[in-house]
Amino acid sequence: MDNSVGTVTAQRATFDMPLTFRSGAVLPRYELAYETYGTLNQDRSNAILVCHALSGNHHVAGHYAGDPKSVGWWDNMIGPGKPVDTDRFFVIGVNNLGGCHGSTGPSSIDPKTGKPYGAAFPVVTVEDWVESQARLADQLGIRQFAAVMGGSLGGMQAMQWSLSFPERVRHGLVIAAAPHLTAENIAFNDVARNAILTDPDFHGGDFYGHGVVPKRGLRLARMLGHITYLSDNAMADKFGRSLRSGKLGYGYDIEFEIESYLRYQGDKFASYFDANTYLLMTKALDYFDPARVYDGNLDKAFSAARSDFLVVSFTTDWRFAPERSREIVNALLHNHRNVSYAEIASTHGHDSFLMQHEHYHAVMRAYLDRVAGEFSS
Amino acid sequence: MDNSVGTVTAQRATFDMPLTFRSGAVLPRYELAYETYGTLNQDRSNAILVCHALSGNHHVAGHYAGDPKSVGWWDNMIGPGKPVDTDRFFVIGVNNLGGCHGSTGPSSIDPKTGKPYGAAFPVVTVEDWVESQARLADQLGIRQFAAVMGGSLGGMQAMQWSLSFPERVRHGLVIAAAPHLTAENIAFNDVARNAILTDPDFHGGDFYGHGVVPKRGLRLARMLGHITYLSDNAMADKFGRSLRSGKLGYGYDIEFEIESYLRYQGDKFASYFDANTYLLMTKALDYFDPARVYDGNLDKAFSAARSDFLVVSFTTDWRFAPERSREIVNALLHNHRNVSYAEIASTHGHDSFLMQHEHYHAVMRAYLDRVAGEFSS
C-alpha cells in the first residue's frame, strides 16, 4: 500500500489511579486502547494526538496484520508523505473512555460486580476524556504535543486540550467542529438517544446480561446520523430520486436508493457498535460548551489557551456550519492567538473532514509543515 | 370567539363506487369526513377546498360544541373577515383517505374480513386523494372550485388538482410545498417509517388486534418531524441550550428544554395518531412527483394546468425551501400561467405556514380578495 504506515498493532495502557469525572463519578482504574505511528524524536517534541469523533476509535491509520481491508479511519490524512507525515511526526490514536473498541467502557467488566458496567458506566465529558488522555501522554513520556487534532467531536477535544492543559499543546487543529451544539444539534441527538433508550432490547442499559442488543434503536440512530453527516446536495447528487427497481412498489420495502443506503449503514453499524457508548458520545457532544461557566462568553472561555490554532470548516456542513467555526476563530483572535482559518468548498457536508480532498489536504499539509519546522527531527 | 366560524360539526360522505388507486388496489367503498364553513352561493362558484398536510384533518376552523379548546388547525386563516373569509367563501375541509380522523383508513373495518384494514389498506397517492376529493365535490354539487389550497403536503394536493382536473380549479394556492421530495426529505421520512415498522408493537401493521399501539415508533417519528418543521434559528431562539433544572444531570432524563419540548410533542402525538396513517402519509409525500413521467421535466408536467396560482414560501423553511417553490413558479410561468409568488421572511421554518403572520396573511388576503372579485356573492 502506497504511503501507508503499513501493519499496525493496537496497544493498551492501564491506569490504576482513580479518575474523577465531571459528574462526580469515580473510575478506580481504566485502560485505554491506542495505536502509534512514526517515531518519537529524541526530545519528544514531535507527537501528535488524534482525537476521534462519535463512532471513531484508536485505529486511525494503517491496517492490521492479515487484514488489508482493516484500514484506519483517517488513513488518507496520516502516513509517510501524507499531510500528517509519519516520517516526521509521532502520531497517537486513542479510543476514548466509554468507547467500545478496547478502552474501558460500558461493555467492560465492572470489578465491583463482575458484570459489564452497562448503565452504571458514568456519563463522560470532553473534559474527562482530555484528562484521561493526558495520563496516557504522561505514560508515553510526552510532556507537550506538537499538535492535538480532530474533526467534529474530535475537534472539541482539541479545543479542550488547549484549555485544560494550555502548556501541553503547541497547536490545536480544530476541524468541522463547533464551540457548542445548537438546540437543533441536541434535538437530533435526543431523537437518536430515545431510539436506543426505548428499544425493548436496551433493558435500561443492561442488555449484556440478556443476550440481546438494542439493534433497532442503534440502527435508527445511525440512519438519522447519516442524514446530518451528508448535505442535501450531496444526497441529491448521489441518490436523487432513483428507484432501486426502476418502478414504484407501493409498499414499505426499500424503494428509493437513499433508503437502501441508509438502511445498509444502519444495519452495519448496529452489528458492531455498543448502544451505551453511542449514548455517552452524544451526551459528551451535548455537554461540550467551554463558554457555559462564563455566561456564554466564548472570548473568556478561550482566555486560558496558549497554543496556535488551525480551524477548518466545510461549506456544505450544515451540522457544524462554517459560521460555527468562525465563532471559534473570532474568540481565539480576541485572545490574540495565532489562528489560521480555512473554509473549504466541499460538497460532502460534515463528512468532508474524513474525505480525500485536494484543497483541504493541502491546507493541512501546509500547516503541519510549519509545525514540523519548529522541532528538529 | 372573535372572527371564528363558531361551533362546527363534522359530516360524513359515503361513496359506494369502487375507487382504483394508482397502485392498482381497489377500495370498493369509502367514507370521507369533512366540515364546511360559510355558505355555498347560488351559482356554486365560491367554494374553496382546503387540503391538509401529514398530520392534519378536516377540522380546519371553528370548534366543536362544548369544547372551546378544540380549535381547527387553520383557524387563524379561515373565518369571517379572515384571509379566507367565510362571509364570502364556502370552505370545505376534508380528512384524506387513509387518515385516522373519520375517513376510511387503516383503522376502519375492512368489510371483507370484519377486522381493521391494518397493513391491507392500500398505499395512497396524492393523485388518489384528489380523485376521492373530486367525488366529494360532485356530491356537494361543486363543479369548479374558486380555489384549492393547502400547505406542505396540502400544497401538493392543490398542485395535483390543477393537473388532474384543470377545469375544476380556478386558483391553486400552493404554500410551503415542493414539486417533489429530495433525497434528504425521503431520508427523513424513511427514518420515521423505520421507527414505526421496527417497533415490536407494530405487528406488521396489524397491531389493532393485539391491543397495543406502536407508540415508541410514532413518538420517534414525530420528534424527528418536529426538527424538520422548525428552523435552527427558531429552535435556538426558543430553547437555546437552556437546562430544565438549571444544571447538568449526567444522565438520560430530560435535561435541555429542547428535549422536553420534543418528547412532549412525541408523546402527545403517539397518544392519538394512527401509525399506519403516518406511514401512508409519508409515502404519499415520497411519491408525489408530477414530473416523473416526463423524465423530470416540470415544465411539461404543468402543461395541463389551466388555473391561476399563488405560490408562497418561507425564508427559514429548510424542509421545502424557497428554491423549491421557485421551481414550481418557473414551471408555471413557462406554461404562461398567471402566478403570484411571495417569499415571506419568517423565523418559524416550515411551520410558518400554520402561523399567524402579518405579511403572510396580508398576501393571502389580497390574493383571495381578487378571487372573490371574480364571482358575485
PDB file of N, CA, C and O in Angstrom, chain A residues 273-310:
ATOM      1  N   PHE A 273     -21.559  -1.725  16.943  1.00  0.00           N
ATOM      2  CA  PHE A 273     -21.338  -0.615  17.867  1.00  0.00           C
ATOM      3  C   PHE A 273     -22.134  -0.815  19.151  1.00  0.00           C
ATOM      4  O   PHE A 273     -23.241  -1.343  19.142  1.00  0.00           O
ATOM      5  N   ASP A 274     -21.554  -0.354  20.258  1.00  0.00           N
ATOM      6  CA  ASP A 274     -22.215  -0.522  21.554  1.00  0.00           C
ATOM      7  C   ASP A 274     -23.220   0.607  21.806  1.00  0.00           C
ATOM      8  O   ASP A 274     -22.890   1.793  21.675  1.00  0.00           O
ATOM      9  N   ALA A 275     -24.427   0.236  22.183  1.00  0.00           N
ATOM     10  CA  ALA A 275     -25.501   1.220  22.364  1.00  0.00           C
ATOM     11  C   ALA A 275     -25.189   2.201  23.490  1.00  0.00           C
ATOM     12  O   ALA A 275     -25.448   3.399  23.381  1.00  0.00           O
ATOM     13  N   ASN A 276     -24.625   1.705  24.588  1.00  0.00           N
ATOM     14  CA  ASN A 276     -24.289   2.609  25.695  1.00  0.00           C
ATOM     15  C   ASN A 276     -23.200   3.599  25.292  1.00  0.00           C
ATOM     16  O   ASN A 276     -23.218   4.760  25.713  1.00  0.00           O
ATOM     17  N   THR A 277     -22.245   3.122  24.503  1.00  0.00           N
ATOM     18  CA  THR A 277     -21.209   4.033  24.012  1.00  0.00           C
ATOM     19  C   THR A 277     -21.835   5.134  23.167  1.00  0.00           C
ATOM     20  O   THR A 277     -21.477   6.310  23.279  1.00  0.00           O
ATOM     21  N   TYR A 278     -22.794   4.753  22.314  1.00  0.00           N
ATOM     22  CA  TYR A 278     -23.456   5.762  21.475  1.00  0.00           C
ATOM     23  C   TYR A 278     -24.112   6.838  22.336  1.00  0.00           C
ATOM     24  O   TYR A 278     -23.986   8.037  22.080  1.00  0.00           O
ATOM     25  N   LEU A 279     -24.791   6.402  23.380  1.00  0.00           N
ATOM     26  CA  LEU A 279     -25.437   7.352  24.286  1.00  0.00           C
ATOM     27  C   LEU A 279     -24.415   8.290  24.926  1.00  0.00           C
ATOM     28  O   LEU A 279     -24.608   9.507  24.982  1.00  0.00           O
ATOM     29  N   LEU A 280     -23.320   7.695  25.414  1.00  0.00           N
ATOM     30  CA  LEU A 280     -22.292   8.501  26.084  1.00  0.00           C
ATOM     31  C   LEU A 280     -21.685   9.532  25.144  1.00  0.00           C
ATOM     32  O   LEU A 280     -21.451  10.683  25.530  1.00  0.00           O
ATOM     33  N   MET A 281     -21.405   9.114  23.924  1.00  0.00           N
ATOM     34  CA  MET A 281     -20.766  10.020  22.969  1.00  0.00           C
ATOM     35  C   MET A 281     -21.668  11.212  22.658  1.00  0.00           C
ATOM     36  O   MET A 281     -21.219  12.345  22.561  1.00  0.00           O
ATOM     37  N   THR A 282     -22.990  10.922  22.497  1.00  0.00           N
ATOM     38  CA  THR A 282     -23.897  12.027  22.172  1.00  0.00           C
ATOM     39  C   THR A 282     -24.035  12.979  23.356  1.00  0.00           C
ATOM     40  O   THR A 282     -24.172  14.183  23.181  1.00  0.00           O
ATOM     41  N   LYS A 283     -23.975  12.429  24.565  1.00  0.00           N
ATOM     42  CA  LYS A 283     -24.051  13.296  25.743  1.00  0.00           C
ATOM     43  C   LYS A 283     -22.815  14.197  25.836  1.00  0.00           C
ATOM     44  O   LYS A 283     -22.916  15.377  26.195  1.00  0.00           O
ATOM     45  N   ALA A 284     -21.664  13.623  25.539  1.00  0.00           N
ATOM     46  CA  ALA A 284     -20.430  14.422  25.577  1.00  0.00           C
ATOM     47  C   ALA A 284     -20.539  15.576  24.586  1.00  0.00           C
ATOM     48  O   ALA A 284     -20.114  16.704  24.869  1.00  0.00           O
ATOM     49  N   LEU A 285     -21.126  15.303  23.432  1.00  0.00           N
ATOM     50  CA  LEU A 285     -21.356  16.365  22.441  1.00  0.00           C
ATOM     51  C   LEU A 285     -22.278  17.440  23.014  1.00  0.00           C
ATOM     52  O   LEU A 285     -21.987  18.638  22.942  1.00  0.00           O
ATOM     53  N   ASP A 286     -23.395  17.003  23.572  1.00  0.00           N
ATOM     54  CA  ASP A 286     -24.375  17.964  24.106  1.00  0.00           C
ATOM     55  C   ASP A 286     -23.766  18.855  25.188  1.00  0.00           C
ATOM     56  O   ASP A 286     -24.048  20.046  25.266  1.00  0.00           O
ATOM     57  N   TYR A 287     -22.936  18.236  26.042  1.00  0.00           N
ATOM     58  CA  TYR A 287     -22.414  18.964  27.195  1.00  0.00           C
ATOM     59  C   TYR A 287     -21.287  19.930  26.830  1.00  0.00           C
ATOM     60  O   TYR A 287     -21.064  20.914  27.534  1.00  0.00           O
ATOM     61  N   PHE A 288     -20.562  19.614  25.773  1.00  0.00           N
ATOM     62  CA  PHE A 288     -19.391  20.443  25.471  1.00  0.00           C
ATOM     63  C   PHE A 288     -19.812  21.901  25.266  1.00  0.00           C
ATOM     64  O   PHE A 288     -20.638  22.212  24.409  1.00  0.00           O
ATOM     65  N   ASP A 289     -19.256  22.775  26.040  1.00  0.00           N
ATOM     66  CA  ASP A 289     -19.645  24.180  25.988  1.00  0.00           C
ATOM     67  C   ASP A 289     -18.718  24.974  26.901  1.00  0.00           C
ATOM     68  O   ASP A 289     -19.103  25.399  27.987  1.00  0.00           O
ATOM     69  N   PRO A 290     -17.472  25.188  26.450  1.00  0.00           N
ATOM     70  CA  PRO A 290     -16.491  25.844  27.331  1.00  0.00           C
ATOM     71  C   PRO A 290     -16.952  27.220  27.814  1.00  0.00           C
ATOM     72  O   PRO A 290     -16.474  27.703  28.843  1.00  0.00           O
ATOM     73  N   ALA A 291     -17.904  27.832  27.084  1.00  0.00           N
ATOM     74  CA  ALA A 291     -18.356  29.177  27.487  1.00  0.00           C
ATOM     75  C   ALA A 291     -19.427  29.136  28.577  1.00  0.00           C
ATOM     76  O   ALA A 291     -19.793  30.179  29.118  1.00  0.00           O
ATOM     77  N   ARG A 292     -19.907  27.937  28.903  1.00  0.00           N
ATOM     78  CA  ARG A 292     -21.033  27.843  29.826  1.00  0.00           C
ATOM     79  C   ARG A 292     -20.756  28.527  31.166  1.00  0.00           C
ATOM     80  O   ARG A 292     -21.583  29.304  31.655  1.00  0.00           O
ATOM     81  N   VAL A 293     -19.596  28.255  31.726  1.00  0.00           N
ATOM     82  CA  VAL A 293     -19.293  28.841  33.041  1.00  0.00           C
ATOM     83  C   VAL A 293     -18.952  30.327  32.938  1.00  0.00           C
ATOM     84  O   VAL A 293     -18.747  30.998  33.950  1.00  0.00           O
ATOM     85  N   TYR A 294     -18.853  30.838  31.697  1.00  0.00           N
ATOM     86  CA  TYR A 294     -18.618  32.282  31.509  1.00  0.00           C
ATOM     87  C   TYR A 294     -19.865  32.950  30.935  1.00  0.00           C
ATOM     88  O   TYR A 294     -19.775  33.879  30.137  1.00  0.00           O
ATOM     89  N   ASP A 295     -21.041  32.458  31.298  1.00  0.00           N
ATOM     90  CA  ASP A 295     -22.310  33.021  30.817  1.00  0.00           C
ATOM     91  C   ASP A 295     -22.371  33.113  29.300  1.00  0.00           C
ATOM     92  O   ASP A 295     -22.903  34.077  28.745  1.00  0.00           O
ATOM     93  N   GLY A 296     -21.801  32.124  28.639  1.00  0.00           N
ATOM     94  CA  GLY A 296     -21.873  32.082  27.186  1.00  0.00           C
ATOM     95  C   GLY A 296     -20.816  32.913  26.484  1.00  0.00           C
ATOM     96  O   GLY A 296     -20.804  32.997  25.254  1.00  0.00           O
ATOM     97  N   ASN A 297     -19.906  33.536  27.242  1.00  0.00           N
ATOM     98  CA  ASN A 297     -18.867  34.375  26.640  1.00  0.00           C
ATOM     99  C   ASN A 297     -17.683  33.510  26.195  1.00  0.00           C
ATOM    100  O   ASN A 297     -16.859  33.085  26.999  1.00  0.00           O
ATOM    101  N   LEU A 298     -17.598  33.274  24.890  1.00  0.00           N
ATOM    102  CA  LEU A 298     -16.572  32.374  24.367  1.00  0.00           C
ATOM    103  C   LEU A 298     -15.185  33.022  24.428  1.00  0.00           C
ATOM    104  O   LEU A 298     -14.175  32.334  24.582  1.00  0.00           O
ATOM    105  N   ASP A 299     -15.138  34.331  24.316  1.00  0.00           N
ATOM    106  CA  ASP A 299     -13.856  35.026  24.436  1.00  0.00           C
ATOM    107  C   ASP A 299     -13.211  34.696  25.782  1.00  0.00           C
ATOM    108  O   ASP A 299     -12.031  34.366  25.865  1.00  0.00           O
ATOM    109  N   LYS A 300     -14.015  34.798  26.824  1.00  0.00           N
ATOM    110  CA  LYS A 300     -13.493  34.497  28.163  1.00  0.00           C
ATOM    111  C   LYS A 300     -13.090  33.030  28.272  1.00  0.00           C
ATOM    112  O   LYS A 300     -12.079  32.704  28.884  1.00  0.00           O
ATOM    113  N   ALA A 301     -13.908  32.166  27.652  1.00  0.00           N
ATOM    114  CA  ALA A 301     -13.632  30.729  27.733  1.00  0.00           C
ATOM    115  C   ALA A 301     -12.258  30.404  27.152  1.00  0.00           C
ATOM    116  O   ALA A 301     -11.540  29.547  27.666  1.00  0.00           O
ATOM    117  N   PHE A 302     -11.882  31.097  26.093  1.00  0.00           N
ATOM    118  CA  PHE A 302     -10.617  30.786  25.424  1.00  0.00           C
ATOM    119  C   PHE A 302      -9.431  31.570  25.993  1.00  0.00           C
ATOM    120  O   PHE A 302      -8.322  31.471  25.466  1.00  0.00           O
ATOM    121  N   SER A 303      -9.671  32.328  27.049  1.00  0.00           N
ATOM    122  CA  SER A 303      -8.576  33.151  27.568  1.00  0.00           C
ATOM    123  C   SER A 303      -7.435  32.300  28.117  1.00  0.00           C
ATOM    124  O   SER A 303      -6.313  32.756  28.215  1.00  0.00           O
ATOM    125  N   ALA A 304      -7.735  31.047  28.461  1.00  0.00           N
ATOM    126  CA  ALA A 304      -6.692  30.172  29.003  1.00  0.00           C
ATOM    127  C   ALA A 304      -5.772  29.613  27.913  1.00  0.00           C
ATOM    128  O   ALA A 304      -4.661  29.163  28.203  1.00  0.00           O
ATOM    129  N   ALA A 305      -6.222  29.645  26.665  1.00  0.00           N
ATOM    130  CA  ALA A 305      -5.474  28.987  25.583  1.00  0.00           C
ATOM    131  C   ALA A 305      -4.121  29.659  25.339  1.00  0.00           C
ATOM    132  O   ALA A 305      -4.005  30.884  25.420  1.00  0.00           O
ATOM    133  N   ARG A 306      -3.117  28.849  25.063  1.00  0.00           N
ATOM    134  CA  ARG A 306      -1.777  29.367  24.798  1.00  0.00           C
ATOM    135  C   ARG A 306      -1.234  28.899  23.445  1.00  0.00           C
ATOM    136  O   ARG A 306      -0.229  29.372  22.979  1.00  0.00           O
ATOM    137  N   SER A 307      -1.905  27.937  22.843  1.00  0.00           N
ATOM    138  CA  SER A 307      -1.372  27.349  21.610  1.00  0.00           C
ATOM    139  C   SER A 307      -1.752  28.180  20.389  1.00  0.00           C
ATOM    140  O   SER A 307      -2.536  29.118  20.472  1.00  0.00           O
ATOM    141  N   ASP A 308      -1.171  27.811  19.246  1.00  0.00           N
ATOM    142  CA  ASP A 308      -1.644  28.310  17.965  1.00  0.00           C
ATOM    143  C   ASP A 308      -2.755  27.380  17.479  1.00  0.00           C
ATOM    144  O   ASP A 308      -2.891  26.251  17.969  1.00  0.00           O
ATOM    145  N   PHE A 309      -3.502  27.848  16.492  1.00  0.00           N
ATOM    146  CA  PHE A 309      -4.652  27.056  16.025  1.00  0.00           C
ATOM    147  C   PHE A 309      -4.785  27.059  14.504  1.00  0.00           C
ATOM    148  O   PHE A 309      -4.518  28.071  13.859  1.00  0.00           O
ATOM    149  N   LEU A 310      -5.206  25.908  14.016  1.00  0.00           N
ATOM    150  CA  LEU A 310      -5.759  25.839  12.660  1.00  0.00           C
ATOM    151  C   LEU A 310      -7.214  25.423  12.805  1.00  0.00           C
ATOM    152  O   LEU A 310      -7.514  24.393  13.415  1.00  0.00           O
TER     153      LEU A 310
END
